[in-house]
PDB file of C-alpha atoms in Angstrom:
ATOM      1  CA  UNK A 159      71.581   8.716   4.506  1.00 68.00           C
ATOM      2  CA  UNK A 160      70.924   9.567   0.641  1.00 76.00           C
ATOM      3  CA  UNK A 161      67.302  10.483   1.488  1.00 80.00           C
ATOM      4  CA  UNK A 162      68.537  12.865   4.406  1.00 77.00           C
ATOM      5  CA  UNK A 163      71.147  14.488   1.802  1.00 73.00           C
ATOM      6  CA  UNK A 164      68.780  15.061  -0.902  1.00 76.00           C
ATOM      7  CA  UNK A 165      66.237  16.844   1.731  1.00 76.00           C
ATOM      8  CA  UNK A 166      69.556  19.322   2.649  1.00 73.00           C
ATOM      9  CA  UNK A 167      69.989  20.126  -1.346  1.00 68.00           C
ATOM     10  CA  UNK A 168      66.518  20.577  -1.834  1.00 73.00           C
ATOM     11  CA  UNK A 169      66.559  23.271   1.209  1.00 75.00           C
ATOM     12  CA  UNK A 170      69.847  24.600   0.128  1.00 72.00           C
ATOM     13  CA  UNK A 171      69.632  24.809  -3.819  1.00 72.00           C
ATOM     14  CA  UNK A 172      66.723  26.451  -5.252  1.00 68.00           C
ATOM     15  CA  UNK A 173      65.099  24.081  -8.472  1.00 67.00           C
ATOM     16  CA  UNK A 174      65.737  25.051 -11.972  1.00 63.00           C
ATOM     17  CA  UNK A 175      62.995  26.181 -14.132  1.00 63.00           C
ATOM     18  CA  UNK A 176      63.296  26.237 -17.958  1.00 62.00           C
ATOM     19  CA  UNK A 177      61.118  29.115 -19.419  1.00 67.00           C
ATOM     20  CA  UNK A 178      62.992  30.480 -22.872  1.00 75.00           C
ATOM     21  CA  UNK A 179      62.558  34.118 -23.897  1.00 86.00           C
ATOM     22  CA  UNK A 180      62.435  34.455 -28.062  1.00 91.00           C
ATOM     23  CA  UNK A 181      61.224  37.231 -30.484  1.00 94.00           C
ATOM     24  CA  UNK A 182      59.979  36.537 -34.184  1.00 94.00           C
ATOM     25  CA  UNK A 183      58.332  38.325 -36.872  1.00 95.00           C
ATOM     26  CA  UNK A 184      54.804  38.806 -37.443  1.00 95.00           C
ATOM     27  CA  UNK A 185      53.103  40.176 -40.914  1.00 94.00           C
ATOM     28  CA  UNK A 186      50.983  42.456 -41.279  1.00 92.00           C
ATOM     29  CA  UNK A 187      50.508  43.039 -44.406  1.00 88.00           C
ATOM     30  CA  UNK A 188      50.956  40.865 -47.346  1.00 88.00           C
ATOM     31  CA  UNK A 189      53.402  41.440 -50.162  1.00 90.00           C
ATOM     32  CA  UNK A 190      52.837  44.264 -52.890  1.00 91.00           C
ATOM     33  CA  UNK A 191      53.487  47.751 -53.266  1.00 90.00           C
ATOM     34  CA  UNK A 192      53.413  50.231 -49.837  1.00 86.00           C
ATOM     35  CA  UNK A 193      52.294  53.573 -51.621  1.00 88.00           C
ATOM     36  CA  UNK A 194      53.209  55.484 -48.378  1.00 85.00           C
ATOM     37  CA  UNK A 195      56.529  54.416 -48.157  1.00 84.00           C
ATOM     38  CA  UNK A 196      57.169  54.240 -52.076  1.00 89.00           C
ATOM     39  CA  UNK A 197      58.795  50.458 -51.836  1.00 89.00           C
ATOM     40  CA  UNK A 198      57.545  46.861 -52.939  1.00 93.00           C
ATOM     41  CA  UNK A 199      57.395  44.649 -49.511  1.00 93.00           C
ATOM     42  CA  UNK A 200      55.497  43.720 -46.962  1.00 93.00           C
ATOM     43  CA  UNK A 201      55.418  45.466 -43.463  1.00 93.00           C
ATOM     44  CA  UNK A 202      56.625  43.218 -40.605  1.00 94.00           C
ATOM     45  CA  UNK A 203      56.161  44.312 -36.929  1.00 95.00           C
ATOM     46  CA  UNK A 204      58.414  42.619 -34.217  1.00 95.00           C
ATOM     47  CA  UNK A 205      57.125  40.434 -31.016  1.00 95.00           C
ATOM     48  CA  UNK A 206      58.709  39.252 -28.062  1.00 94.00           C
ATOM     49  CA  UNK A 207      57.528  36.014 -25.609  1.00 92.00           C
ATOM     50  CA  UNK A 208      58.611  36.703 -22.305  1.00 88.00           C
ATOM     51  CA  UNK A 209      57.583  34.693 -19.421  1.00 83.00           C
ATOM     52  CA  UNK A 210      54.709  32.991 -21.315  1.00 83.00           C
ATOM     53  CA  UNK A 211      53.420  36.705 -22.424  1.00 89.00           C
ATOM     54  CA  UNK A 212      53.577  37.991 -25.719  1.00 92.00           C
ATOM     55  CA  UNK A 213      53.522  41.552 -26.841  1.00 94.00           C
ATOM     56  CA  UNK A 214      54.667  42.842 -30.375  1.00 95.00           C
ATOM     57  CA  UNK A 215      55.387  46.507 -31.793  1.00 94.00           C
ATOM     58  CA  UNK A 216      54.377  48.476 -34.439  1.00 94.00           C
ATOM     59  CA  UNK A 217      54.366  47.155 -38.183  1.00 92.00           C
ATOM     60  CA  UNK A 218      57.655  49.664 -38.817  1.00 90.00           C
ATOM     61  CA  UNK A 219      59.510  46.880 -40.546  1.00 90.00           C
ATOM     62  CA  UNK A 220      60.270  46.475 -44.252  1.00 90.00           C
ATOM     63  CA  UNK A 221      60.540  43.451 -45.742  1.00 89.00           C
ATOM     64  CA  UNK A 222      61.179  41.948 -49.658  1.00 87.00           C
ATOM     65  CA  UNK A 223      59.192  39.468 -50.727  1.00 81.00           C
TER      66      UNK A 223
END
């Protein structure tokens, strides 16, 4: 009787999958002195992993070191 109940759940409720969605910082430069932008830092650009694929933005991020 358990085995016939656990083939109706299978059918009826779809199985979970785990997959996690983050976003981190990636340098690209390291620190010292941006002459462009006039500050002391390093430029950061921002990337996301979703669904196992990773893309990241432009290096438009400031950041003190």
């Amino acid at each position: 009787m358990n085995a016939l109940m656990d083939k109706v759940l299978d059918r009826l409720v779809p199985k979970a999958t785990a997959s996690a969605d983050t976003s981190f910082y990636k340098n690209c430069t390291s620190c010292g002195y941006i002459e462009y932008l006039g500050v002391y830092g390093r430029l950061l650009k921002l990337c996301h992993v979703v669904g196992g694929v990773t893309s990241c933005g432009a290096c438009n991020t400031i950041d003190n070191c």
